[in-house]
Amino acid sequence: MSPYTQLAYWRSFFHGDGYSHDQIPDLTGKVAIVTGANSGLGYATTVALAAHGARVFLACRSKQRAQEAIVRAKEEIKTKYPKALAPQLEFLELDLGDMNKTQQAAQEFLTQGLPLHILVNNSGIVGGSLELSADGIESEFAVNHMGHFVFTLALLDRIKESQPSRIIIMSSLFHEKATGINYDTIFKTGDIPQPHHQPVYDRYARSKLANVLFARALTRRVINEPHLYVNACHPGYVSTRATQPTPRQEATIFSRCLDGLEESFHSLVAWPVERGVLTQLYLATSPEIESREIRGRYFGPIANEIEPSTYARDEKLQDELWTYSEKLANEKLKA
């Protein structure tokens, strides 16, 4: 963790959060898409946006899970925001691991003729074995970056037409672990697994670096759009399904003790989702984004600007990622 990032964390601990749910303005008339909206931070983002009047599309792979999330969200909004109008929540089928299906999802939204004021690229995967996406690409890079790259660019003209508008790209502190992106080492169909393919958190860190690089590259490409704000953020260590400790398979007293210690540590240090979601909600809703012309920045908890890694700030690396992603997308979308 860089000194600047550490400073931002301590600022939150000692000086309070930089944003709160009470500061979210009225969003009536706004249309939003949240990827990975059926659980965790995506679900919490959806609830907050809808409770303040936005029409929100839950962009998810599973229709059943999205519909269950819509039912939960409506009940939660009714309980927490009794004065709120009936929430407008809709399902948008999105499979970020398949670029053709991702483009189809964007087209499905565009055919409705709606504006798009807020796009929250929230969905992501971490952990698990080395796997390939439907396009034959390492799953972490495919879902966390390429899917969102294709989805965002397919919607970009509509987002431009809908200004003032915002794009929020979720990253992670883990991006600091990646020392650039060696595209030759991204696992693809036909590759024989090598040692450099195996470390799961290396793959995750690379995809999270791609998120910040993409946010900065996109910002430079829409610089002439006066009211389009693109930013990236790290939510902090939040208690979600992805961060829950996994119990060990061995049924020994020692393993159970370790499981208990890990669970206790997680409960002690992990932030509840309702707090962890505030940084992305700040970027999605705060009037400060427009009044202070905040674009191309990187924020950490809670709503504090922090400096991304040296690699993330490198414009050459940003352009290399853009070129690689564009070429790969064109190849797969023609297939």
PDB file of N, CA and C in Angstrom, residues 9 34 40 51 56 60 74 84 88 153 198 218 284 292 301:
ATOM      1  N   TYR A   9      -6.603   6.145   4.225  1.00  0.00           N
ATOM      2  CA  TYR A   9      -7.273   5.226   5.143  1.00  0.00           C
ATOM      3  C   TYR A   9      -7.334   5.816   6.548  1.00  0.00           C
ATOM      4  N   VAL A  34     -26.408  -0.987 -12.986  1.00  0.00           N
ATOM      5  CA  VAL A  34     -25.426  -1.490 -12.029  1.00  0.00           C
ATOM      6  C   VAL A  34     -25.122  -2.931 -12.397  1.00  0.00           C
ATOM      7  N   GLY A  40     -24.118  -8.121  -2.552  1.00  0.00           N
ATOM      8  CA  GLY A  40     -22.968  -7.327  -2.123  1.00  0.00           C
ATOM      9  C   GLY A  40     -23.073  -5.849  -2.421  1.00  0.00           C
ATOM     10  N   ALA A  51     -33.892   3.987  -4.060  1.00  0.00           N
ATOM     11  CA  ALA A  51     -34.574   4.629  -2.934  1.00  0.00           C
ATOM     12  C   ALA A  51     -34.629   6.141  -3.087  1.00  0.00           C
ATOM     13  N   VAL A  56     -33.444   1.897 -11.965  1.00  0.00           N
ATOM     14  CA  VAL A  56     -32.208   1.120 -11.947  1.00  0.00           C
ATOM     15  C   VAL A  56     -32.380  -0.220 -12.657  1.00  0.00           C
ATOM     16  N   CYS A  60     -27.291  -8.468 -14.612  1.00  0.00           N
ATOM     17  CA  CYS A  60     -26.818  -9.701 -13.984  1.00  0.00           C
ATOM     18  C   CYS A  60     -26.934 -10.859 -14.967  1.00  0.00           C
ATOM     19  N   LYS A  74     -37.081  -4.050  -2.895  1.00  0.00           N
ATOM     20  CA  LYS A  74     -38.349  -3.336  -2.699  1.00  0.00           C
ATOM     21  C   LYS A  74     -38.767  -3.370  -1.232  1.00  0.00           C
ATOM     22  N   ALA A  84     -40.162   7.043   0.432  1.00  0.00           N
ATOM     23  CA  ALA A  84     -39.731   6.893  -0.962  1.00  0.00           C
ATOM     24  C   ALA A  84     -40.891   6.433  -1.840  1.00  0.00           C
ATOM     25  N   GLN A  88     -38.234   1.784  -8.962  1.00  0.00           N
ATOM     26  CA  GLN A  88     -38.245   1.328 -10.353  1.00  0.00           C
ATOM     27  C   GLN A  88     -37.021   0.436 -10.573  1.00  0.00           C
ATOM     28  N   LEU A 153     -18.299   0.704 -23.846  1.00  0.00           N
ATOM     29  CA  LEU A 153     -18.168   1.327 -25.157  1.00  0.00           C
ATOM     30  C   LEU A 153     -19.442   1.187 -25.984  1.00  0.00           C
ATOM     31  N   GLN A 198      -0.777 -19.479 -12.556  1.00  0.00           N
ATOM     32  CA  GLN A 198      -1.435 -20.089 -11.418  1.00  0.00           C
ATOM     33  C   GLN A 198      -1.843 -19.160 -10.267  1.00  0.00           C
ATOM     34  N   LEU A 218     -10.184   6.049 -20.742  1.00  0.00           N
ATOM     35  CA  LEU A 218     -11.500   6.506 -21.176  1.00  0.00           C
ATOM     36  C   LEU A 218     -11.693   7.984 -20.871  1.00  0.00           C
ATOM     37  N   ALA A 284     -21.143   8.199  -7.879  1.00  0.00           N
ATOM     38  CA  ALA A 284     -22.348   8.075  -8.703  1.00  0.00           C
ATOM     39  C   ALA A 284     -23.362   9.178  -8.464  1.00  0.00           C
ATOM     40  N   ARG A 292     -16.938  20.193  -8.632  1.00  0.00           N
ATOM     41  CA  ARG A 292     -15.478  20.203  -8.521  1.00  0.00           C
ATOM     42  C   ARG A 292     -14.782  19.601  -9.741  1.00  0.00           C
ATOM     43  N   PRO A 301     -11.839   4.342   0.436  1.00  0.00           N
ATOM     44  CA  PRO A 301     -12.798   4.553   1.524  1.00  0.00           C
ATOM     45  C   PRO A 301     -12.377   5.689   2.453  1.00  0.00           C
TER      46      PRO A 301
END
